[in-house]
């Protein structure tokens, strides 16, 4: 049998034929095929017939004809195949109702198990947190113990050691060994010529090597460089550089050869530009010079460029050539004199003077170049021969002469320059009284439009005792200037009056004020304008000018109480006690109904220790103002301060009989309380609250007296009755709240403050007290929430922002203070809080002192600021600073402040003065932490 027949016998009959319908390769051994993401459409079943093999059997299926998905991946043992069994049926109302019922059942079943499930979840979470606590929870007990750590223990905590190993800590530094010169020389020989210029060579304009000093003529540089020759060349080059820079503009050596290497950089002109920029500028300026050689700025710019780049000799050559091209330009000559050495500069400036004999600047430069006084005088006299009408030359020439020669020269100067006011006035100052008058008369004839000559004449008369002539001269001055069509500028004349006062001419300054104060002022604006002028003069320290303005205004408005008051306050600040009392005597004569003027006069006498005079003033005040409450109370205070308690009682009794007022009753009660007569004060209070029930201070005093005696219920009743009559009295609410808090009734104190805030919205004091109540009770979270609400309602309250800074944790205080200063930039309470908690607590002493100064300057009436400032100086300042703060506090006489009022209004301290209250308040004030 042949091989071909054997092969044919073994060959299958289906080989080469098309596959039968429905054939899937590998299906007999369990293969079902797979799909990938790139396939489009649903996955096929294992027995699906491929579409691309049986294209002629494709059918267009609709949604209704889609068969149910019976894939194994869509089968669940409990619920069977996914999808709805009735998916092909329509969804009607019954189906919707059934779904709602099933959903409700599921929701109800879920709610039954919800509580148990959440409890189990919470237990699992707690168990997990116990097994794996956070780092913060692990150290929470230790963090709480940090509150007991003292400052010394904190400072004694050792520093963290260096955790690196020994090899890292003792790392060896890199060591470098300098290369020998032979290696450098070999490298230079191999690389060939250098293509860059060093910075020093740029500054010097290149290296000027002597001919044949290094390289022999006609020979090439050998490959092996001789280092000895290099050293010799370096020394030669150094000598050349020293020679170049030693010849400076002034002709003196400005370089120390020994310190050349260290000083050279600072001695040479600084030039940071690129060498290419210098070349471009040089080329451009050369083009300008060649195009227009008669243009002086081109020569000056070229010379300065060469000077900057270090080529001083080139600059000199250029500027001298410029002098040849532009002999009539004084700028070129002055530049040449500047660049030349001193001896050559004299020659240059002499040539310039020959070319330009009428140039003032050149003659002044020539005088500056001279070193001897005699030579300078000679130059100026030569200059004045050529330019006799130059005021500048005359002034400089006169300055070099003695008094007698100066007077002679000025006599000639005013003949040559008759319109120069300065020369006339200078001559008048050097002359005697009679000659000075003649000189000033001539000056007025030559310059009839200048006011300074008239003012000088008035000062001359005042200096010689002719005060009666001063007013006449000033009036004549104004008439003369008006006749010569000169406008009288009121502000300029007032400025001249201030200058006269500074020079000691008081009569002249007052005469000027009287003459010009009414110029150009409307009738209805006179009072307002004059008061502004007086304040402006006082600001400029021109006290006499301000006094003259007040005197003129009072002469015009004799019965104006406001002007008398302003003048009295001015005298109190800038004048003496005698001048103040004299003014007040005139004031009460013209304004007898002005109580404040009487009281100022009485207080001035009392402060001077003259009690009988003060009593007599008050007696006159009683006659002018019968039954005046202010005068009655002032008389009572005068007697009580001088330990005349019986006289004070009699005065108050008369006041209650003749002029009964709430304040008179209050002062009567307080006097009895201070003297320890509690029963009398209670009797007076009963009568007072019956007549003046709407005066809250009476109720406050009644409650405080009862509280002092331990009668808590009576005090509570007094406060409650007062609040019924005076619901807007904030101190009454605070006193009642504090009474309940002292009795341990925290909830009641809270409710009182809440009620007070409802009746008095947007009152910062009530919010502040509420926050402090919670803080004193230890409820920090509630206090923080209250503070947030308070700042929303009273966003511009300084006391609330200050308290918020104080209760913030230390790291957050700075941020809070920034917010506070943004809202209340100039509030003294915020500035005080910043001084204490931001700077003092952080030991920034100088900064804290500066902020304390700002606080007391903005509000000198805030006693707490003075107390904290004084305590700060006691701890960190010297005796001088402490005395300064004490003195300023006594002058300010503060009356307000939480700690200040707590001490000053204590009934035990009613006799204490400011200097005695300040140390007590500073002791009471807590240290910022």
CSV table of C-alpha atoms in Angstrom, one decimal, residues 15 21 190 201 400 441 508 604 610 686 823 902:
chain,number,residue,atom,x,y,z
A,15,UNK,CA,-11.9,18.3,7.3
A,21,UNK,CA,-25.3,25.0,12.4
A,190,UNK,CA,46.8,73.5,28.1
A,201,UNK,CA,40.2,94.6,35.4
A,400,UNK,CA,33.6,135.8,56.0
A,441,UNK,CA,13.2,153.7,56.5
A,508,UNK,CA,5.0,142.8,68.5
A,604,UNK,CA,-8.2,127.2,92.2
A,610,UNK,CA,-6.6,129.4,100.5
A,686,UNK,CA,-36.5,106.7,103.5
A,823,UNK,CA,-13.3,96.2,65.4
A,902,UNK,CA,-13.9,99.2,93.5
